[in-house]
Structure formats: structure tokens, C-alpha cells
Amino acid sequence: MTFRTVSVTCVVSAISIFGGYAMLLLSLVRLGRNLNAINVAEPIFFGICATSLVIFWQLAKQWQAIAVAWSRTERTFVRYPFHKSNLKRKIRFVAAALLLMALAEHLLFVANNVSYMLKEIDYCNWTIPDPVKFFFAKTFTTTFHTFAYSLPIAIYNEYIIISMTFVWNFIDVFIMLVSIGISARFDQLRDRVFDRINSRTPTTEHFWEQIRIQYVALCDLAGTINDAISKLVFVSYANDTYYIVLQIMNANQEQPSVVNKVYFCYSFAYLLLRTFLMFWYSAQVEHTSHGTCRLIQLVPTAEYCDELQRLQMYSKCGASLNGMGVFSVSKRIGLTLTGTIITYELVLLSYREGSSDEHSTTVSACEPWQLT
């Protein structure tokens, strides 16, 4: 579990980071030739994904210390008197479901591109002697506008696309899983307090002292984790907001085939679902951290004590994730996020005029430099 800079995983990560930033530079060169709201999505994608990989690299260096602190805090919650949690099953289900949906989205993305290529071949009445070269040349026009076609470069580009797409999806999944882990422990603590109050057994100062110590330990853990992942939270919210706006802007574009329509509807629905789940689970950290405080109101006045008052003071502060201190993630931020999406939509719509569809089958599209 120790982080080693000289290792296969680090070398693979470094190759991905280099490729991501290289694709960013190439897409910026292309953007300089034709600036519009559609083309700007490509450099944003590579910039966000490559930067996220760097953040994950930094996080990996801290993760051993975080895992040790997390394990130490959780020891109390895996034995009596706390209820058993289905946390492991829930984390596996959420991760597997979302990553499988991401895989389906990427396969549909490839099918969508192939559909446009076939339509272009039919429109231009081309004979394609080398389908593999044609596929890569059309898929990676950003690269092959600058470099001569080469199969090794094309394969490397494909690897970069796959790794960046995985990171693009995994940012949200990672935040969800971390949030689920923290929220589950706050829920267990709340359930223990609820069971004790419901049992009508008088609570003691020692009981509330235990609850306070466990609550403070959870808040400290949440703070430690938040310090480590706040950059990812910021990147995730900015990324999802931008791409929702972009998809809304593209919603009125004509989809020439069934494959194109299926891809657009699925990718948009998946993006909305992933964003909603990421927002919901990350906001649950703040919500569940106040659950114990709400139960304190049910405690009879005769059982109030100094430890209970201390717990009440701590639980009013609670815990939450935040995006680099710019915003705190709570259910209230949903309205702010909606307003931000509307604002971004209006800004992007002002750049919509003059934007061209890269897959349009015009006469100029029948003279691709790749085939000469």
C-alpha cells in the first residue's frame, strides 16, 4: 500500500498525463483555427482529465495515511452496539453499476463515430482501401492535422482517449464512494442514539461522552478526507456543470441516424444521472452529520448533562465536503447549481452562431487530407 514513484502503475499514469496534456495542446492549436462553442469542449475535456490525473497522483501519496486514519476511526463502528452495515455491498454495487454504464457510454461513442463515418463514406462515394487507417485518421483529426499518420501514434491516441474517459467518469464515482463511506458511519451513530432514546432507558453522561468522542472522531476524519479531495470536488462540479450545459445546447441538433439518437440520449441521461448521484451522495455527508443533533431534541430535559451539551455544540457545526473552500456541498447548493447551469447556457448560446457540426457531410468533407 506504500506509494512508489518508480513502479509500473506510476509509469503508466505518467504516460497518460503526458498524453492528456499533449492532446490538450494539439486541441488548442486546432481551436485557434476555428473558435466556437463546440470545438472548445475538446481542450476542456483533456485539460480536466489530465489535471485530475495529477490530483489523483498527489492523492495517492497521501492515501496510506488517510487509509490508516480511516481504519482506526471505523474500528468502533464494526462491532456492538452499532448495527451491521451493508456498506461493502453498497460501495461495490454503485461502483460496478456506474462503471458498466460508463463502458456502455464509451462503446456507444465509438458506434456513434463509426455511424458518422459510414454516412460520410456513402455521401462522398468513397472506396476505403484501409478501414483501420480511415477510422483512426477521422477519429484523431486533432493529432493528424499536426503529425503525419502513424499507426503507433494512432494506438497511443486511442489509449489516451480510453484512459481520459475512465478518469472523466471515475472522478464522480470516487467522490460518491468516499461520501457513502463517511455518511454510513454518521448514520450508524445516529441509529445508536435513536435506539437508546427509543428504548426509554435513561441515558447517562458516560453514554453521551462516548457518542461525543465518536462523533468528533468522524468529523475529524471527514475533515481530513475533505482536505485531500477538495480539489477533485471542485473539478467534478465544474466539469459536470459545463458538460450538462453543452449537452443541453446540442439537444436541438439533428441526429441523422438511430445510432446517433441513441448515443445522444443515453450519454445525456447518463451524465445527468452521474451528476445527480455525485451531488446527492456528497451532500449526504453534511446532512447525516447533523442527524445526531436533530435527535438530541428528543432527549428528556431531566437527562441533559454537560456531555450532551458539548455534543450538541459540535453537531451543530457538522461536517461537509467542499470545493477548495469556494463552496460547501449541501442540499442547498442544488439551487445554486441550477442557476449556474442557466447562466452558462446563456453564455454558450451567445457563441452558438457560427458553430459548425464536425460530422456534417459537406462537399469539403469529401476532400479529407488523410486519404490523399
Coordinates of C-alpha atoms in Angstrom, one line a residue:
M1 CA 0.0 0.0 0.0
T2 CA 3.1 2.3 0.1
F3 CA 3.3 4.8 -2.8
R4 CA 6.3 4.1 -5.0
T5 CA 7.2 6.6 -7.7
V6 CA 9.2 4.0 -9.6
S7 CA 6.6 1.5 -10.3
V8 CA 4.6 0.2 -13.3
T9 CA 1.4 2.0 -12.2
C10 CA 3.2 5.3 -11.9
V11 CA 4.9 4.9 -15.3
V12 CA 1.5 4.2 -16.9
S13 CA 0.0 7.2 -15.1
A14 CA 2.8 9.4 -16.2
I15 CA 2.3 8.3 -19.8
S16 CA -1.4 9.1 -19.5
I17 CA -0.7 12.5 -18.0
F18 CA 1.8 13.4 -20.7
G19 CA -0.6 12.2 -23.5
G20 CA -3.5 14.1 -21.9
Y21 CA -1.6 17.4 -21.9
A22 CA -0.2 16.8 -25.4
M23 CA -3.8 16.3 -26.7
L24 CA -4.7 19.5 -24.8
L25 CA -2.0 21.5 -26.7
L26 CA -3.0 20.0 -30.0
S27 CA -6.7 20.7 -29.5
L28 CA -5.7 24.3 -28.5
V29 CA -3.9 24.6 -31.8
R30 CA -6.9 23.4 -33.6
L31 CA -9.1 25.7 -31.6
G32 CA -7.0 28.7 -32.8
R33 CA -8.1 27.8 -36.4
N34 CA -11.8 27.8 -35.6
L35 CA -13.0 29.0 -32.2
N36 CA -16.6 28.1 -31.4
A37 CA -18.6 26.6 -28.5
I38 CA -18.4 23.1 -30.0
N39 CA -14.6 23.0 -30.5
V40 CA -13.8 24.4 -27.1
A41 CA -15.2 21.2 -25.5
E42 CA -12.2 19.1 -26.6
P43 CA -9.4 21.1 -24.8
I44 CA -11.6 21.4 -21.7
F45 CA -12.1 17.6 -21.7
F46 CA -8.4 16.9 -22.0
G47 CA -7.4 19.7 -19.6
I48 CA -9.8 18.5 -16.9
C49 CA -8.9 14.8 -17.2
A50 CA -5.1 15.3 -17.3
T51 CA -5.3 17.7 -14.3
S52 CA -7.5 15.2 -12.5
L53 CA -4.9 12.5 -13.0
V54 CA -2.2 14.8 -11.5
I55 CA -4.6 15.4 -8.5
F56 CA -5.1 11.6 -8.1
W57 CA -1.3 11.2 -8.3
Q58 CA -0.9 13.7 -5.4
L59 CA -3.8 11.9 -3.5
A60 CA -2.1 8.6 -3.9
K61 CA 0.9 9.8 -1.9
Q62 CA -1.4 10.7 1.0
W63 CA -3.7 7.8 0.8
Q64 CA -1.8 5.4 3.1
A65 CA -2.0 7.9 5.9
I66 CA -5.7 8.5 5.1
A67 CA -6.5 4.8 5.0
V68 CA -4.8 4.2 8.4
A69 CA -6.8 7.1 10.0
W70 CA -10.0 5.9 8.4
S71 CA -9.4 2.3 9.5
R72 CA -8.6 3.4 13.1
T73 CA -11.8 5.5 13.3
E74 CA -14.0 2.8 11.8
R75 CA -13.0 0.0 14.2
T76 CA -15.6 1.2 16.7
F77 CA -18.4 1.0 14.1
V78 CA -18.0 -2.6 13.0
R79 CA -18.9 -4.1 16.4
Y80 CA -21.6 -4.0 19.0
P81 CA -23.6 -1.8 19.9
F82 CA -23.6 -0.5 16.4
H83 CA -25.8 -2.0 13.7
K84 CA -24.2 -4.0 11.0
S85 CA -23.8 -2.0 7.8
N86 CA -24.2 -3.2 4.2
L87 CA -21.5 -0.6 3.3
K88 CA -19.3 -3.0 1.4
R89 CA -22.1 -4.3 -0.8
K90 CA -23.4 -0.8 -1.5
I91 CA -20.0 0.5 -2.5
R92 CA -19.4 -2.4 -4.8
F93 CA -22.9 -2.0 -6.4
V94 CA -22.6 1.7 -7.0
A95 CA -19.1 1.4 -8.4
A96 CA -19.9 -1.6 -10.7
A97 CA -23.2 -0.1 -11.9
L98 CA -21.7 3.3 -12.8
L99 CA -18.5 1.9 -14.4
L100 CA -20.5 -0.5 -16.5
M101 CA -22.8 2.4 -17.6
A102 CA -19.6 4.4 -18.4
L103 CA -18.3 1.5 -20.5
A104 CA -21.6 1.3 -22.4
E105 CA -21.4 5.1 -23.0
H106 CA -17.9 4.8 -24.4
L107 CA -18.9 1.9 -26.7
L108 CA -21.9 3.9 -28.0
F109 CA -19.5 6.9 -28.5
V110 CA -17.4 4.6 -30.8
A111 CA -20.5 3.4 -32.6
N112 CA -21.7 7.0 -33.0
N113 CA -18.4 8.0 -34.7
V114 CA -18.5 4.9 -36.9
S115 CA -22.0 5.8 -37.9
Y116 CA -21.0 9.3 -39.0
M117 CA -18.0 7.9 -40.9
L118 CA -20.2 5.4 -42.8
K119 CA -22.6 8.2 -43.7
E120 CA -19.7 10.3 -44.9
I121 CA -18.3 7.4 -47.0
D122 CA -21.8 6.9 -48.5
Y123 CA -22.3 10.6 -49.2
C124 CA -18.9 11.0 -50.8
N125 CA -19.0 7.7 -52.6
W126 CA -15.5 6.7 -51.3
T127 CA -13.7 3.4 -51.6
I128 CA -11.7 2.9 -48.5
P129 CA -8.7 0.6 -49.0
D130 CA -7.5 0.8 -45.4
P131 CA -10.5 1.0 -43.0
V132 CA -8.2 1.0 -39.9
K133 CA -6.3 4.0 -41.2
F134 CA -9.5 5.8 -42.1
F135 CA -11.0 5.1 -38.7
F136 CA -8.0 6.4 -36.8
A137 CA -7.4 9.4 -39.1
K138 CA -11.0 10.5 -38.8
T139 CA -11.2 9.9 -35.0
F140 CA -7.9 11.7 -34.2
T141 CA -8.1 14.6 -36.7
T142 CA -6.7 16.9 -34.0
T143 CA -3.5 14.9 -33.9
F144 CA -3.1 14.1 -37.6
H145 CA -3.6 17.8 -38.6
T146 CA -0.2 18.3 -37.0
F147 CA 1.6 15.0 -37.4
A148 CA 1.7 12.6 -40.3
Y149 CA -0.4 9.5 -39.9
S150 CA 1.3 6.6 -38.0
L151 CA -0.3 3.5 -36.6
P152 CA 1.7 3.6 -33.3
I153 CA 0.7 7.3 -32.8
A154 CA -2.9 6.3 -33.5
I155 CA -2.8 3.4 -31.0
Y156 CA -1.3 5.8 -28.4
N157 CA -4.1 8.3 -29.1
E158 CA -6.7 5.5 -28.6
Y159 CA -5.0 4.6 -25.2
I160 CA -5.1 8.3 -24.2
I161 CA -8.8 8.6 -25.1
I162 CA -9.7 5.5 -23.1
S163 CA -7.7 6.5 -20.0
M164 CA -9.0 10.1 -20.1
T165 CA -12.6 8.8 -20.5
F166 CA -12.1 6.5 -17.5
V167 CA -10.7 9.4 -15.4
W168 CA -13.6 11.6 -16.5
N169 CA -16.1 9.1 -15.1
F170 CA -14.0 8.0 -12.1
I171 CA -13.8 11.4 -10.6
D172 CA -17.5 11.4 -9.8
V173 CA -17.5 7.7 -8.8
F174 CA -14.6 8.2 -6.4
I175 CA -16.3 11.2 -4.7
M176 CA -19.5 9.1 -4.4
L177 CA -17.8 6.1 -2.8
V178 CA -15.9 8.3 -0.3
S179 CA -19.1 10.1 0.6
I180 CA -21.0 6.9 1.0
G181 CA -18.3 5.6 3.4
I182 CA -18.4 8.7 5.6
S183 CA -22.2 9.1 5.6
A184 CA -22.7 5.4 6.6
R185 CA -20.8 5.9 9.8
F186 CA -22.7 9.1 10.7
D187 CA -25.9 7.1 10.1
Q188 CA -24.7 4.3 12.4
L189 CA -24.0 6.8 15.1
R190 CA -27.4 8.4 14.7
D191 CA -29.1 5.0 14.8
R192 CA -27.3 4.1 18.1
V193 CA -28.6 7.3 19.7
F194 CA -32.1 6.7 18.3
D195 CA -32.2 3.2 19.6
R196 CA -31.1 4.3 23.1
I197 CA -33.7 7.1 23.2
N198 CA -36.4 4.8 21.8
S199 CA -35.6 2.1 24.4
R200 CA -36.8 4.5 27.1
T201 CA -33.7 3.6 29.1
P202 CA -32.3 6.7 30.8
T203 CA -29.2 8.0 29.1
T204 CA -26.1 8.7 31.2
E205 CA -23.3 11.2 31.0
H206 CA -20.9 8.3 30.1
F207 CA -23.1 7.4 27.2
W208 CA -23.1 10.9 25.8
E209 CA -19.3 11.1 26.4
Q210 CA -18.9 8.0 24.2
I211 CA -21.1 9.5 21.5
R212 CA -19.3 12.8 21.6
I213 CA -15.9 11.2 21.2
Q214 CA -17.1 9.0 18.3
Y215 CA -18.8 12.0 16.6
V216 CA -15.8 14.2 16.9
A217 CA -13.6 11.4 15.5
L218 CA -15.9 11.1 12.5
C219 CA -15.9 14.9 11.9
D220 CA -12.1 14.9 12.1
L221 CA -11.9 12.0 9.6
A222 CA -14.3 13.9 7.3
G223 CA -12.2 17.0 7.6
T224 CA -9.0 15.0 6.7
I225 CA -10.6 13.4 3.7
N226 CA -12.1 16.7 2.6
D227 CA -8.6 18.4 2.7
A228 CA -7.3 15.6 0.4
I229 CA -10.2 15.6 -2.1
S230 CA -11.4 19.1 -2.2
K231 CA -9.6 19.8 -5.5
L232 CA -11.4 16.8 -7.0
V233 CA -14.7 18.0 -5.7
F234 CA -14.2 21.4 -7.3
V235 CA -13.1 19.9 -10.7
S236 CA -16.0 17.4 -10.6
Y237 CA -18.7 20.1 -10.1
A238 CA -17.1 22.4 -12.7
N239 CA -16.8 19.6 -15.2
D240 CA -20.3 18.2 -14.8
T241 CA -21.9 21.7 -14.9
Y242 CA -20.1 22.5 -18.2
Y243 CA -21.0 19.3 -19.9
I244 CA -24.6 19.4 -18.9
V245 CA -24.8 22.9 -20.4
L246 CA -23.0 21.7 -23.6
Q247 CA -25.4 18.8 -24.0
I248 CA -28.4 21.0 -23.5
M249 CA -27.0 23.3 -26.2
N250 CA -26.6 20.3 -28.5
A251 CA -30.1 18.9 -27.8
N252 CA -31.6 20.6 -30.9
Q253 CA -29.0 19.4 -33.3
E254 CA -30.2 16.9 -35.9
Q255 CA -29.3 13.3 -35.3
P256 CA -29.1 11.7 -38.7
S257 CA -29.4 8.0 -37.7
V258 CA -30.8 5.8 -34.9
V259 CA -27.4 5.1 -33.5
N260 CA -26.7 8.9 -33.2
K261 CA -30.0 9.4 -31.4
V262 CA -29.5 6.5 -29.1
Y263 CA -25.9 7.7 -28.2
F264 CA -27.0 11.3 -27.6
C265 CA -30.0 10.3 -25.4
Y266 CA -28.0 7.7 -23.4
S267 CA -24.9 9.9 -22.9
F268 CA -27.1 12.8 -21.7
A269 CA -29.2 10.7 -19.4
Y270 CA -26.0 9.0 -18.0
L271 CA -24.4 12.4 -17.5
L272 CA -27.4 13.7 -15.6
L273 CA -27.7 10.5 -13.5
R274 CA -24.0 10.5 -12.6
T275 CA -24.1 14.2 -11.7
F276 CA -27.2 13.8 -9.6
L277 CA -25.8 10.8 -7.7
M278 CA -22.5 12.6 -7.1
F279 CA -24.3 15.6 -5.8
W280 CA -26.7 13.6 -3.7
Y281 CA -24.1 11.4 -2.0
S282 CA -21.6 14.2 -1.4
A283 CA -24.4 16.3 0.1
Q284 CA -25.3 13.4 2.3
V285 CA -22.1 13.9 4.3
E286 CA -23.4 17.3 5.5
H287 CA -26.9 16.0 6.0
T288 CA -26.1 12.9 8.0
S289 CA -23.5 14.8 10.2
H290 CA -26.5 16.8 11.6
G291 CA -28.6 13.7 12.2
T292 CA -27.4 13.2 15.8
C293 CA -28.1 16.8 16.6
R294 CA -31.7 16.5 15.5
L295 CA -32.2 13.5 17.8
I296 CA -30.9 15.4 20.8
Q297 CA -34.2 17.4 20.8
L298 CA -36.0 14.2 21.8
V299 CA -33.9 13.7 25.0
P300 CA -35.9 14.5 28.2
T301 CA -34.8 17.6 30.0
A302 CA -34.0 15.6 33.1
E303 CA -31.3 13.7 31.2
Y304 CA -29.5 16.8 30.0
C305 CA -25.8 17.0 31.1
D306 CA -22.6 18.7 30.2
E307 CA -21.5 16.0 27.8
L308 CA -24.8 16.2 25.9
Q309 CA -24.4 20.0 25.6
R310 CA -20.9 19.5 24.3
L311 CA -22.2 17.1 21.7
Q312 CA -24.9 19.4 20.7
M313 CA -22.4 22.2 20.2
Y314 CA -20.2 20.0 18.0
S315 CA -23.1 18.5 16.0
K316 CA -24.4 22.0 15.1
C317 CA -21.2 22.6 13.2
G318 CA -21.3 19.2 11.5
A319 CA -19.0 18.1 8.6
S320 CA -19.2 18.5 4.9
L321 CA -17.2 18.3 1.7
N322 CA -16.2 21.5 -0.1
G323 CA -14.7 22.5 -3.4
M324 CA -11.3 24.1 -2.4
G325 CA -13.2 26.3 0.0
V326 CA -15.1 28.0 -2.8
F327 CA -18.4 26.3 -1.9
S328 CA -19.6 23.8 0.6
V329 CA -21.5 20.8 -0.7
S330 CA -25.0 20.6 0.8
K331 CA -28.5 20.0 -0.5
R332 CA -29.0 23.8 -0.6
I333 CA -26.3 24.1 -3.3
G334 CA -28.7 22.4 -5.8
L335 CA -30.5 25.7 -6.5
T336 CA -27.1 27.4 -6.9
L337 CA -26.0 24.7 -9.3
T338 CA -29.2 25.1 -11.3
G339 CA -28.7 28.9 -11.6
T340 CA -25.1 28.3 -12.7
I341 CA -26.2 26.0 -15.4
I342 CA -28.7 28.5 -16.7
T343 CA -26.1 31.3 -16.7
Y344 CA -23.5 29.1 -18.5
E345 CA -26.2 28.1 -21.0
L346 CA -26.9 31.7 -21.9
V347 CA -23.2 32.4 -22.3
L348 CA -22.6 29.4 -24.6
L349 CA -25.7 30.2 -26.6
S350 CA -24.1 33.6 -27.5
Y351 CA -21.2 31.7 -29.1
R352 CA -23.6 29.2 -30.8
E353 CA -23.9 31.2 -34.0
G354 CA -21.2 30.1 -36.4
S355 CA -20.6 26.8 -34.7
S356 CA -20.2 24.0 -37.2
D357 CA -21.0 20.3 -36.8
E358 CA -17.8 18.4 -37.2
H359 CA -19.7 15.4 -38.6
S360 CA -21.6 17.3 -41.3
T361 CA -21.3 15.9 -44.8
T362 CA -20.5 18.9 -46.9
V363 CA -18.6 18.9 -50.2
S364 CA -15.4 20.0 -48.4
A365 CA -15.7 16.9 -46.2
C366 CA -15.2 14.8 -49.4
E367 CA -11.6 16.0 -49.7
P368 CA -10.0 14.8 -46.4
W369 CA -6.2 15.2 -46.4
Q370 CA -5.9 11.8 -44.6
L371 CA -6.9 9.9 -47.8
T372 CA -4.6 11.6 -50.2

